[in-house]
Coordinates of C-alpha atoms in Angstrom, one line a residue:
Chain E
M1 CA -26.6 248.1 -128.5
K2 CA -26.2 246.2 -131.8
E3 CA -25.2 249.4 -133.6
K4 CA -22.6 250.2 -130.9
T5 CA -20.9 246.8 -131.3
M6 CA -21.0 247.3 -135.1
N7 CA -19.3 250.7 -134.7
L8 CA -16.7 249.2 -132.4
S9 CA -15.9 246.4 -134.8
N10 CA -15.7 248.8 -137.7
A11 CA -13.3 251.0 -135.7
F12 CA -11.2 248.0 -134.9
K13 CA -11.2 247.0 -138.6
S14 CA -10.1 250.4 -139.7
F15 CA -7.5 250.4 -137.0
L16 CA -6.1 247.1 -138.4
A17 CA -6.3 248.5 -141.9
F18 CA -4.3 251.5 -140.8
C19 CA -1.7 249.2 -139.2
D20 CA -1.6 247.2 -142.4
R21 CA -1.0 250.3 -144.5
W22 CA 1.8 251.6 -142.3
K23 CA 3.4 248.3 -141.4
A24 CA 6.7 249.3 -142.8
V25 CA 6.9 252.0 -140.0
I26 CA 5.0 250.2 -137.3
I27 CA 6.9 246.9 -137.3
P28 CA 10.4 248.4 -136.8
L29 CA 8.9 250.7 -134.2
L30 CA 7.5 247.8 -132.2
I31 CA 10.9 246.0 -132.5
A32 CA 12.7 249.1 -131.2
V33 CA 10.2 249.3 -128.3
A34 CA 10.8 245.6 -127.5
A35 CA 14.5 246.2 -127.6
I36 CA 14.5 249.3 -125.3
L37 CA 11.9 247.9 -122.9
P38 CA 14.2 245.9 -120.6
Q39 CA 16.6 248.9 -120.2
L40 CA 13.9 250.8 -118.3
G41 CA 15.0 249.3 -115.0
F42 CA 12.3 246.7 -114.4
S43 CA 12.8 244.0 -111.7
T44 CA 13.9 240.5 -112.6
Y45 CA 10.3 239.4 -112.1
I46 CA 9.1 241.6 -115.0
I47 CA 12.0 240.5 -117.2
R48 CA 11.1 236.9 -116.5
L49 CA 7.5 237.6 -117.5
M50 CA 8.7 239.3 -120.7
C51 CA 10.9 236.2 -121.4
N52 CA 7.8 234.0 -120.8
I53 CA 5.8 236.0 -123.3
L54 CA 8.6 235.7 -125.9
I55 CA 8.8 231.9 -125.3
Y56 CA 5.1 231.4 -125.8
T57 CA 5.1 233.7 -128.8
S58 CA 7.7 231.6 -130.5
V59 CA 6.2 228.2 -129.6
G60 CA 2.9 229.6 -130.7
M61 CA 4.4 230.7 -133.9
A62 CA 5.6 227.1 -134.5
L63 CA 2.3 225.6 -133.7
N64 CA 0.5 228.2 -135.9
L65 CA 2.2 226.7 -138.9
L66 CA 0.4 223.4 -138.1
V67 CA -2.9 224.7 -136.8
G68 CA -3.3 228.0 -138.6
Y69 CA -1.7 227.4 -142.0
T70 CA -2.1 223.6 -142.5
G71 CA -5.3 223.0 -140.4
L72 CA -3.8 220.2 -138.4
V73 CA -4.9 220.8 -134.8
S74 CA -2.2 219.2 -132.7
L75 CA -3.0 218.8 -129.0
G76 CA 0.4 217.4 -128.1
N77 CA 2.8 220.2 -129.0
V78 CA 4.4 219.9 -125.6
A79 CA 6.0 216.6 -126.7
F80 CA 8.4 218.4 -129.0
F81 CA 8.9 221.2 -126.4
C82 CA 9.8 218.5 -123.9
I83 CA 12.1 216.6 -126.2
G84 CA 14.0 219.8 -126.9
A85 CA 14.2 220.9 -123.3
Y86 CA 15.5 217.4 -122.2
T87 CA 18.0 217.1 -125.1
S88 CA 19.5 220.5 -124.4
A89 CA 19.5 220.1 -120.6
I90 CA 21.2 216.7 -120.8
L91 CA 23.9 217.9 -123.2
T92 CA 24.6 221.1 -121.3
A93 CA 24.2 220.0 -117.7
N94 CA 25.6 216.5 -117.9
C95 CA 28.0 216.6 -120.9
G96 CA 29.2 220.2 -120.6
W97 CA 28.3 221.3 -124.1
N98 CA 27.8 224.9 -125.1
F99 CA 24.1 225.8 -125.2
F100 CA 24.2 227.0 -128.8
A101 CA 26.1 223.9 -130.0
T102 CA 23.2 221.8 -128.7
L103 CA 20.6 223.6 -130.9
P104 CA 21.2 221.5 -134.1
I105 CA 21.0 218.3 -132.1
V106 CA 17.8 219.6 -130.4
A107 CA 16.3 220.4 -133.8
L108 CA 17.2 216.9 -135.0
T109 CA 15.8 215.0 -132.0
A110 CA 12.6 217.1 -131.9
S111 CA 12.0 216.7 -135.6
L112 CA 12.4 212.9 -135.2
G113 CA 9.5 213.1 -132.8
G114 CA 7.7 215.2 -135.4
V115 CA 8.2 212.5 -138.0
M116 CA 6.8 209.9 -135.6
V117 CA 3.6 212.0 -135.1
G118 CA 3.5 213.2 -138.7
L119 CA 3.6 209.8 -140.4
P120 CA 0.3 208.5 -138.9
T121 CA -1.4 211.7 -139.9
L122 CA -1.2 210.5 -143.5
R123 CA -4.1 208.2 -142.6
L124 CA -5.8 210.3 -140.0
S125 CA -7.8 213.4 -140.1
G126 CA -9.2 216.1 -137.9
P127 CA -9.9 215.0 -134.3
F128 CA -8.1 211.7 -134.6
L129 CA -4.9 213.5 -135.4
S130 CA -5.3 215.7 -132.3
I131 CA -5.8 212.7 -130.1
T132 CA -2.8 210.9 -131.5
A133 CA -0.6 213.9 -130.8
L134 CA -2.0 214.1 -127.3
G135 CA -1.2 210.4 -126.7
F136 CA 2.3 210.9 -128.1
A137 CA 2.9 213.7 -125.7
E138 CA 1.7 211.6 -122.8
V139 CA 4.0 208.7 -123.9
I140 CA 7.0 211.1 -124.1
R141 CA 6.2 212.3 -120.6
L142 CA 6.0 208.8 -119.3
I143 CA 9.3 208.0 -120.9
A144 CA 10.9 211.0 -119.2
M145 CA 9.4 209.9 -115.9
N146 CA 10.7 206.3 -116.1
F147 CA 14.0 206.4 -118.1
M148 CA 15.9 207.1 -114.8
S149 CA 19.5 206.7 -116.2
L150 CA 19.0 209.4 -118.9
T151 CA 16.4 211.9 -117.5
N152 CA 16.8 211.3 -113.8
G153 CA 13.1 210.5 -113.6
P154 CA 10.8 212.5 -111.4
L155 CA 13.7 214.2 -109.7
G156 CA 14.4 216.1 -112.9
I157 CA 17.6 217.8 -114.1
R158 CA 19.0 220.5 -111.9
S159 CA 21.3 223.6 -112.5
I160 CA 21.0 223.7 -116.2
P161 CA 23.6 226.3 -117.4
R162 CA 22.6 229.6 -119.1
P163 CA 23.6 230.1 -122.7
N164 CA 27.1 231.3 -123.0
L165 CA 28.0 233.4 -126.1
F166 CA 31.8 233.9 -126.5
G167 CA 32.4 233.9 -122.7
L168 CA 29.5 236.2 -122.0
E169 CA 26.8 234.5 -119.9
L170 CA 23.3 235.5 -121.1
N171 CA 21.1 235.7 -118.0
L172 CA 18.1 237.6 -116.7
F173 CA 20.3 240.2 -114.9
N174 CA 22.2 241.4 -117.8
K175 CA 19.1 241.0 -120.0
G176 CA 21.2 238.9 -122.4
F177 CA 18.7 236.1 -122.2
Y178 CA 15.9 238.4 -123.2
Y179 CA 17.7 239.6 -126.2
A180 CA 18.6 236.1 -127.2
L181 CA 14.9 235.2 -127.1
L182 CA 13.9 238.4 -129.0
V183 CA 16.3 237.4 -131.8
L184 CA 14.9 233.9 -131.7
V185 CA 11.3 235.2 -132.0
L186 CA 12.2 237.5 -134.9
L187 CA 14.1 234.8 -136.7
I188 CA 11.2 232.4 -136.3
T189 CA 8.7 235.0 -137.5
L190 CA 10.9 235.8 -140.5
F191 CA 11.2 232.1 -141.3
I192 CA 7.5 231.5 -141.1
Y193 CA 6.9 234.6 -143.2
L194 CA 9.2 233.5 -146.0
L195 CA 7.9 230.0 -145.8
T196 CA 4.2 230.9 -146.0
N197 CA 4.8 233.3 -148.9
S198 CA 6.5 230.6 -150.9
K199 CA 5.1 227.8 -153.0
Y200 CA 5.4 225.6 -149.9
G201 CA 3.1 227.9 -147.9
R202 CA 0.5 228.1 -150.6
A203 CA 0.5 224.3 -150.8
L204 CA -0.1 224.2 -147.0
R205 CA -3.0 226.6 -147.3
A206 CA -4.5 224.6 -150.1
I207 CA -4.4 221.5 -147.9
K208 CA -6.1 223.4 -145.1
N209 CA -8.9 224.6 -147.4
D210 CA -9.6 221.4 -149.3
E211 CA -7.3 218.5 -149.0
I212 CA -8.8 216.5 -151.9
A213 CA -8.8 219.4 -154.3
A214 CA -5.2 220.1 -153.3
G215 CA -4.3 216.5 -154.1
L216 CA -6.0 216.8 -157.4
M217 CA -4.0 219.9 -158.2
G218 CA -0.8 217.8 -157.9
I219 CA 0.2 218.7 -154.4
R220 CA 1.7 215.8 -152.6
T221 CA -0.4 216.3 -149.5
G222 CA 1.3 213.6 -147.5
S223 CA 4.8 214.8 -147.7
Y224 CA 3.8 218.4 -147.2
K225 CA 1.9 217.5 -144.0
V226 CA 4.9 215.6 -142.6
M227 CA 7.2 218.5 -143.5
A228 CA 4.8 220.9 -141.6
F229 CA 5.1 218.6 -138.6
V230 CA 8.8 218.4 -138.8
I231 CA 9.3 222.2 -139.0
C232 CA 6.8 222.8 -136.2
S233 CA 8.5 220.2 -134.0
A234 CA 12.1 221.4 -134.7
L235 CA 11.1 225.0 -133.9
S236 CA 9.2 223.9 -130.8
G237 CA 12.2 221.9 -129.7
I238 CA 14.6 224.8 -130.0
V239 CA 12.2 227.0 -128.0
G240 CA 12.0 224.2 -125.4
A241 CA 15.8 224.3 -125.1
F242 CA 15.6 228.0 -124.3
Y243 CA 12.9 227.3 -121.8
A244 CA 15.0 224.7 -120.0
S245 CA 17.9 227.1 -119.9
M246 CA 15.6 229.9 -118.5
I247 CA 14.1 228.0 -115.6
Q248 CA 17.3 226.0 -115.1
Y249 CA 15.4 223.0 -113.6
I250 CA 13.1 220.6 -115.6
E251 CA 11.1 217.6 -114.5
P252 CA 8.5 215.5 -116.4
N253 CA 5.7 217.3 -114.8
S254 CA 6.7 220.7 -116.3
F255 CA 5.5 219.2 -119.6
T256 CA 1.9 218.2 -119.1
Q257 CA -1.1 218.6 -121.3
D258 CA -1.8 222.1 -119.8
N259 CA 1.2 223.3 -121.6
S260 CA -0.1 222.1 -125.0
I261 CA -3.5 223.7 -124.3
L262 CA -1.8 227.0 -123.3
T263 CA 0.1 227.0 -126.6
L264 CA -3.0 226.2 -128.6
S265 CA -4.9 229.0 -126.8
V266 CA -2.1 231.4 -127.7
V267 CA -2.6 230.6 -131.4
V268 CA -6.4 230.6 -131.2
V269 CA -6.9 233.8 -129.2
G270 CA -4.4 235.7 -131.3
G271 CA -5.6 234.6 -134.6
M272 CA -5.0 231.3 -136.5
G273 CA -3.0 231.6 -139.6
T274 CA -1.6 235.1 -139.0
L275 CA 1.9 236.2 -138.1
R276 CA 0.8 238.9 -135.6
G277 CA -1.7 236.5 -133.8
P278 CA 0.7 234.6 -131.5
Y279 CA 2.3 237.9 -130.2
L280 CA -1.0 239.2 -129.0
G281 CA -2.1 235.8 -127.8
A282 CA 1.0 235.3 -125.7
I283 CA 0.9 238.8 -124.2
I284 CA -2.8 238.3 -123.2
L285 CA -2.5 234.7 -121.9
V286 CA 0.8 235.2 -120.0
L287 CA -0.1 238.6 -118.4
L288 CA -3.8 237.8 -117.5
P289 CA -3.0 235.1 -114.9
E290 CA -0.4 237.3 -113.4
L291 CA -2.9 240.1 -112.9
L292 CA -5.3 237.5 -111.3
R293 CA -2.7 236.1 -108.9
G294 CA -3.8 234.0 -105.9
A295 CA -6.4 231.9 -107.6
E296 CA -4.4 229.1 -109.3
G297 CA -7.5 227.3 -110.6
L298 CA -8.9 230.5 -112.1
R299 CA -6.1 230.8 -114.5
F300 CA -7.0 227.6 -116.4
V301 CA -10.7 228.4 -116.1
I302 CA -9.8 231.6 -118.0
Y303 CA -7.9 229.6 -120.7
G304 CA -10.9 227.4 -121.1
L305 CA -13.3 230.3 -121.3
A306 CA -11.0 232.1 -123.8
L307 CA -11.1 229.0 -126.1
V308 CA -14.9 228.6 -125.8
L309 CA -15.8 232.3 -126.3
M310 CA -13.3 232.8 -129.1
M311 CA -14.7 229.9 -131.0
R312 CA -18.2 231.1 -130.6
F313 CA -17.8 234.8 -131.3
R314 CA -14.6 235.3 -133.2
P315 CA -13.3 231.9 -134.5
Q316 CA -10.6 233.6 -136.6
G317 CA -9.0 235.1 -133.5
I318 CA -8.6 238.7 -132.3
L319 CA -6.2 239.7 -135.0
G320 CA -7.4 237.1 -137.5
W321 CA -8.3 239.5 -140.2
K322 CA -7.6 239.5 -143.9
S323 CA -6.1 242.4 -145.7
P324 CA -8.4 244.1 -148.1
L325 CA -5.5 244.8 -150.4
P326 CA -5.3 242.5 -153.4
Y327 CA -3.3 239.3 -153.0
K328 CA 0.0 239.7 -154.6
L329 CA 0.5 236.9 -157.2
P330 CA 4.1 235.9 -157.7
S331 CA 5.4 237.7 -160.8
P332 CA 5.2 235.4 -163.9
P333 CA 8.4 234.4 -165.6
R334 CA 9.7 236.8 -168.1
D335 CA 9.0 234.7 -171.2
A336 CA 5.6 233.7 -170.1
G337 CA 3.6 235.0 -173.1
K338 CA 6.2 234.4 -175.7
R339 CA 5.7 230.7 -176.3
Chain W
M1 CA -1.4 184.7 -111.7
L2 CA -2.4 185.2 -115.4
L3 CA -6.0 184.4 -114.7
Q4 CA -6.0 186.7 -111.7
Y5 CA -4.8 189.6 -113.8
I6 CA -7.3 188.9 -116.4
A7 CA -10.1 188.8 -113.8
N8 CA -9.0 192.2 -112.4
G9 CA -8.7 193.5 -115.9
I10 CA -12.2 192.5 -116.9
A11 CA -13.7 194.2 -113.9
I12 CA -12.0 197.6 -114.5
G13 CA -12.3 197.2 -118.2
M14 CA -16.1 197.1 -117.9
A15 CA -16.0 200.4 -116.1
Y16 CA -13.8 201.9 -118.9
A17 CA -16.3 200.6 -121.3
I18 CA -19.2 202.5 -119.9
V19 CA -17.2 205.7 -119.8
A20 CA -16.3 205.0 -123.4
L21 CA -20.0 204.8 -124.3
G22 CA -20.2 208.6 -123.8
Y23 CA -17.6 209.2 -126.5
S24 CA -19.2 206.7 -128.7
I25 CA -22.8 207.9 -128.5
V26 CA -21.9 211.5 -129.2
F27 CA -19.5 210.6 -132.0
G28 CA -22.2 208.5 -133.6
I29 CA -24.6 211.4 -133.8
L30 CA -22.4 214.4 -134.3
R31 CA -19.1 213.0 -135.7
L32 CA -17.5 215.0 -132.9
L33 CA -14.9 213.9 -130.4
N34 CA -16.2 215.3 -127.1
F35 CA -13.1 216.1 -125.1
S36 CA -15.1 217.5 -122.2
H37 CA -16.4 213.9 -121.5
A38 CA -13.4 213.2 -119.2
A39 CA -14.1 216.3 -117.1
V40 CA -17.8 215.3 -117.0
Y41 CA -16.7 211.9 -115.7
A42 CA -14.5 213.5 -113.0
F43 CA -17.4 215.8 -112.0
S44 CA -19.6 212.8 -111.3
A45 CA -17.3 211.2 -108.7
N46 CA -16.6 214.5 -107.0
M47 CA -20.3 215.4 -106.9
I48 CA -21.0 212.0 -105.2
L49 CA -18.7 213.1 -102.4
V50 CA -20.4 216.6 -102.2
F51 CA -23.9 215.0 -102.0
M52 CA -22.7 212.6 -99.4
G53 CA -21.6 215.6 -97.4
W54 CA -25.2 216.8 -97.6
H55 CA -26.4 213.6 -96.0
F56 CA -28.0 212.0 -99.1
G57 CA -26.6 208.6 -98.2
I58 CA -24.3 206.8 -100.6
W59 CA -27.0 205.4 -102.9
G60 CA -29.0 208.6 -103.0
A61 CA -25.8 210.5 -103.7
V62 CA -25.0 208.2 -106.6
A63 CA -28.5 208.6 -108.0
V64 CA -28.5 212.4 -107.7
S65 CA -25.0 212.6 -109.2
I66 CA -26.1 210.5 -112.2
V67 CA -28.8 213.0 -113.0
A68 CA -26.6 216.0 -112.3
T69 CA -23.8 214.7 -114.5
G70 CA -26.2 214.0 -117.3
L71 CA -27.5 217.6 -117.0
L72 CA -23.9 218.9 -117.0
A73 CA -23.2 217.1 -120.3
V74 CA -26.4 218.6 -121.7
C75 CA -25.3 222.1 -120.5
V76 CA -22.0 221.6 -122.4
N77 CA -24.0 220.8 -125.5
Q78 CA -26.5 223.7 -125.1
F79 CA -24.1 226.5 -124.1
A80 CA -21.0 225.6 -126.0
L81 CA -21.7 223.3 -128.9
K82 CA -25.3 224.3 -130.0
P83 CA -24.4 227.9 -131.0
L84 CA -21.5 226.5 -133.1
R85 CA -23.9 224.1 -134.9
K86 CA -26.2 227.0 -135.6
K87 CA -23.4 229.0 -137.1
N88 CA -22.2 225.9 -139.0
S89 CA -18.7 226.3 -137.7
D90 CA -16.0 224.0 -138.9
K91 CA -15.0 220.8 -137.0
V92 CA -11.8 222.3 -135.5
A93 CA -13.9 225.0 -133.8
N94 CA -16.1 222.3 -132.2
L95 CA -13.1 220.3 -131.1
I96 CA -11.4 223.3 -129.5
T97 CA -14.6 224.3 -127.8
T98 CA -14.9 220.9 -126.1
V99 CA -11.3 221.2 -124.9
G100 CA -12.1 224.6 -123.4
A101 CA -15.2 223.3 -121.8
S102 CA -13.3 220.5 -120.1
Y103 CA -10.8 223.0 -118.7
I104 CA -13.6 225.1 -117.3
I105 CA -15.3 222.2 -115.6
Q106 CA -12.1 220.6 -114.2
N107 CA -10.7 223.9 -112.9
L108 CA -13.9 225.1 -111.4
M109 CA -13.9 221.8 -109.4
V110 CA -10.3 222.6 -108.3
M111 CA -11.4 226.1 -107.2
Y112 CA -14.4 225.0 -105.2
L113 CA -13.5 221.5 -104.0
G114 CA -9.7 221.7 -103.8
S115 CA -7.3 219.7 -105.8
E116 CA -6.4 217.2 -103.1
R117 CA -7.3 213.5 -103.3
K118 CA -10.2 212.5 -101.2
T119 CA -11.2 209.0 -100.1
F120 CA -14.2 207.6 -101.8
P121 CA -16.4 204.9 -100.2
F122 CA -16.0 201.4 -101.6
F123 CA -19.8 201.1 -101.5
Y124 CA -20.5 198.1 -103.7
D125 CA -18.2 195.8 -101.9
F126 CA -20.1 193.2 -99.9
G127 CA -16.9 191.7 -98.3
V128 CA -17.3 188.3 -100.0
S129 CA -14.6 186.7 -102.1
I130 CA -14.7 183.5 -104.0
D131 CA -11.5 181.4 -104.1
I132 CA -11.0 179.4 -107.2
G133 CA -7.7 177.6 -107.1
F134 CA -4.9 180.1 -107.0
Y135 CA -6.9 183.2 -107.7
T136 CA -9.7 185.1 -106.0
I137 CA -12.6 187.0 -107.4
T138 CA -14.0 189.6 -105.0
S139 CA -17.7 190.4 -104.8
A140 CA -16.8 194.0 -105.8
Q141 CA -15.4 192.8 -109.1
I142 CA -18.5 190.8 -109.7
S143 CA -20.9 193.6 -108.9
M144 CA -18.8 196.0 -111.0
F145 CA -19.1 193.6 -113.9
V146 CA -22.8 193.1 -113.4
I147 CA -23.7 196.8 -113.0
A148 CA -21.7 197.8 -116.0
G149 CA -23.0 194.9 -118.0
L150 CA -26.6 195.8 -117.2
L151 CA -26.1 199.4 -118.1
L152 CA -24.6 198.3 -121.5
V153 CA -27.5 196.1 -122.2
F154 CA -30.0 198.8 -121.2
L155 CA -28.4 201.4 -123.4
T156 CA -28.2 199.0 -126.3
L157 CA -31.9 198.2 -125.9
I158 CA -32.7 202.0 -125.9
I159 CA -30.8 202.5 -129.1
R160 CA -32.0 199.3 -130.9
K161 CA -35.7 199.1 -129.7
T162 CA -37.1 202.5 -128.8
K163 CA -38.3 205.4 -130.9
V164 CA -35.6 207.6 -129.4
G165 CA -33.0 205.1 -130.5
L166 CA -34.5 205.0 -134.0
A167 CA -34.3 208.8 -134.2
M168 CA -30.7 208.6 -133.1
R169 CA -29.8 206.1 -135.8
G170 CA -31.7 208.3 -138.3
I171 CA -29.8 211.4 -137.4
E172 CA -26.5 209.4 -137.6
Q173 CA -27.3 208.5 -141.2
N174 CA -28.7 211.8 -142.4
P175 CA -29.6 214.7 -140.0
L176 CA -31.5 216.7 -142.6
A177 CA -33.7 213.8 -143.7
A178 CA -34.3 212.9 -140.1
N179 CA -35.4 216.5 -139.4
L180 CA -37.8 216.4 -142.4
M181 CA -39.4 213.2 -141.0
G182 CA -40.4 215.2 -137.9
I183 CA -37.6 214.4 -135.6
N184 CA -36.6 217.1 -133.2
V185 CA -32.8 216.9 -133.9
E186 CA -31.7 219.2 -131.1
W187 CA -33.8 217.4 -128.6
I188 CA -32.4 214.0 -129.6
I189 CA -28.8 215.4 -129.5
A190 CA -29.5 216.6 -125.9
I191 CA -30.8 213.1 -125.0
A192 CA -27.6 211.6 -126.4
F193 CA -25.5 213.9 -124.3
F194 CA -27.6 213.1 -121.2
M195 CA -27.1 209.3 -121.8
G196 CA -23.4 209.8 -122.2
G197 CA -23.1 211.9 -119.1
A198 CA -25.2 209.6 -117.0
S199 CA -23.2 206.5 -118.0
A200 CA -20.0 208.4 -117.3
A201 CA -21.4 209.0 -113.8
V202 CA -22.0 205.3 -113.3
G203 CA -18.5 204.7 -114.4
G204 CA -17.3 207.5 -112.0
A205 CA -19.0 205.8 -109.1
L206 CA -17.6 202.4 -110.0
I207 CA -14.0 203.5 -110.7
G208 CA -14.0 205.9 -107.8
G209 CA -15.1 203.1 -105.5
Y210 CA -12.6 200.6 -107.0
Y211 CA -9.6 202.9 -106.3
Q212 CA -11.3 204.5 -103.3
L213 CA -10.1 207.9 -104.5
A214 CA -11.7 211.0 -106.1
Y215 CA -10.1 214.2 -107.2
P216 CA -10.8 216.9 -109.9
S217 CA -8.2 215.8 -112.3
M218 CA -9.1 212.1 -112.1
G219 CA -10.7 212.4 -115.5
V220 CA -7.5 212.9 -117.5
M221 CA -6.2 209.4 -117.3
V222 CA -9.5 207.4 -117.3
G223 CA -10.9 209.7 -120.0
N224 CA -7.9 208.9 -122.2
K225 CA -8.3 205.1 -121.5
A226 CA -12.0 205.2 -122.2
F227 CA -11.3 207.2 -125.4
A228 CA -8.7 204.6 -126.5
S229 CA -11.4 201.9 -125.8
A230 CA -14.0 203.7 -127.9
V231 CA -11.6 204.1 -130.8
L232 CA -10.3 200.6 -130.5
G233 CA -13.8 199.1 -130.7
G234 CA -14.9 201.6 -133.3
L235 CA -16.5 204.9 -132.5
G236 CA -20.2 205.0 -132.8
V237 CA -20.6 201.2 -132.1
L238 CA -21.7 200.4 -128.6
H239 CA -20.6 196.8 -128.4
G240 CA -17.3 197.9 -129.9
A241 CA -16.8 200.3 -127.0
A242 CA -17.5 197.4 -124.5
I243 CA -15.0 195.1 -126.1
G244 CA -12.5 197.9 -126.5
G245 CA -12.8 198.7 -122.8
L246 CA -12.3 195.0 -121.9
I247 CA -9.1 194.8 -124.0
V248 CA -7.7 198.0 -122.5
G249 CA -8.6 196.9 -119.0
V250 CA -7.0 193.4 -119.3
L251 CA -3.9 194.7 -121.1
E252 CA -3.4 197.3 -118.4
C253 CA -3.7 194.7 -115.6
L254 CA -1.2 192.5 -117.5
I255 CA 1.2 195.4 -117.8
I256 CA 0.9 196.1 -114.1
G257 CA 1.5 192.5 -113.3
Y258 CA 4.5 191.8 -115.6
L259 CA 6.2 195.2 -116.3
G260 CA 5.3 197.3 -113.2
A261 CA 2.8 200.0 -112.5
S262 CA 4.9 202.8 -114.0
Y263 CA 4.0 202.0 -117.6
R264 CA 0.3 201.3 -117.0
D265 CA -0.9 204.6 -118.3
G266 CA 1.1 204.3 -121.4
I267 CA -0.6 201.2 -122.7
A268 CA -3.8 202.9 -123.6
F269 CA -2.0 205.5 -125.8
V270 CA 0.2 202.9 -127.5
L271 CA -2.9 200.9 -128.2
L272 CA -4.7 204.0 -129.5
I273 CA -1.9 205.0 -131.8
I274 CA -1.5 201.5 -133.2
T275 CA -5.2 201.2 -133.8
L276 CA -5.3 204.6 -135.6
I277 CA -2.4 203.7 -137.8
I278 CA -3.5 200.1 -138.7
K279 CA -7.3 200.3 -138.7
P280 CA -8.6 203.9 -138.0
A281 CA -12.2 202.7 -138.1
G282 CA -11.6 200.4 -135.1
L283 CA -12.4 196.7 -134.7
F284 CA -16.1 197.0 -135.5
G285 CA -16.4 200.4 -137.0
K286 CA -17.8 201.0 -140.5
K287 CA -15.3 202.5 -142.9
N288 CA -16.0 206.1 -143.8
I289 CA -15.8 207.0 -147.4
T290 CA -15.1 210.7 -147.9
K291 CA -17.5 212.2 -150.4
V292 CA -16.3 215.0 -152.6

């Protein structure tokens, strides 16, 4: 039995190594498949599911920057999602703005929230940070519930318009919304890729591995952590705006703790600190409950089980796997040896 | 009116305090925030209703539920956390595991018991109330205060005076040295989880009775308030949890009285965030110095 599992994990490892070697072919292939998929004549229900997967992939991507790369486990990511959704919904539904015009404002308001959570983290560590974020999310939800004149309280905001690009409405029927989300996911992925392979990303990883050592190396850990929070919250806010526009009706109870936990599960199941992780995590965690329809409670039991089992048997996540290829150091400046 | 609110707040605050003990005891020994504690608390109140359905009588049901809840907390430790300690996983893994465990417990209750709110007997109310000038203290509030206070004293005595308590304090200071002195560390950790679970069950019975409601997700709000109390008083310090619970309870009742009930659940978080920013160790906590 033991040998069999060893074989399996070896096969899985060599499969991943194969993917890593051929990634220049495989990644464009996967993008092409994702682009062609909606044209195969699926029902709106399936398209909606695929949109859900993309939404949780991109918000998982944003949270991954905090949890996976910086090692700050935030249990209140839904706060930024909520701020983004409400900002965009109020501006489009009540003030008649174009959806895309709201996105900069959304990023701004959500990152304000990020600063508010990020600043206390300078003094907090580990679990205390998680709890502060959770508390912040709950306070945001209470504000949305009670600030009647702005958010319409528990009644929520109705008939939020779909994004409109040069007169073309992007909705689920013409699949425009799906493509908008696909572009969003790819942009976020590219952004995180460039970020984590820069000096900034290396600083974040140093903070994750040993914060004191990172500080001694001259990394200003405080400002880097706040920046990580700001980027994560701005991206989550933008995804939240897309979410509001997809379901067209938001109320405070769409943004409970369950949502934060689901996002965290997406990151943990897929693989913390990897770019491919959130994709697989979102596909598994969005599709699984749909396959198990009928038992509403069961779905959250499965999220819980997924977290417990992953932590016990594969804490790095399903795709959390390091490339055996040597780490590419940034090329030294031309005149390095001359002085 | 002010005194009335404070009296109400002290009664409910004592109940928060004994739920907060569970966070505090486990944190003292393992340096771990046990997120599953809120679900364990909700389990106790719901199980009391189940046992009453099996004709245990209210006091019997409470007694059985205290034991069952304690055992559930031990199970969380044995099946979810112990394997992680063996593998020496990092703190984040432990934290995420307790979050997962709380989701499993809470949603299994939803599946088997239904998510609707059920009435809970107000079993410790003797129908007497004492009028003092403009305000009244009900016998329920007094018995809540007395029961919770006795439990607090009892647990403090266990930790201060018994061998088990000595072992707990030893593990808190240095687990390895405690083990070398012949202390069975895993066994003591299990006892700590049992104590936390059992006191949460007493809290569940008291709070369930006070609001006369029990439902599977009842742990979310009370768990957060208890957690805020534990942090406010200083995690790992039992009398700190008690005073933190009283402060949260009184402030909550003052908010209900003067600002309206809609903001009552926010106060615990605001208090929590302010505490963590100004004095992360809490009112009575010892300052942790990070060793390199």
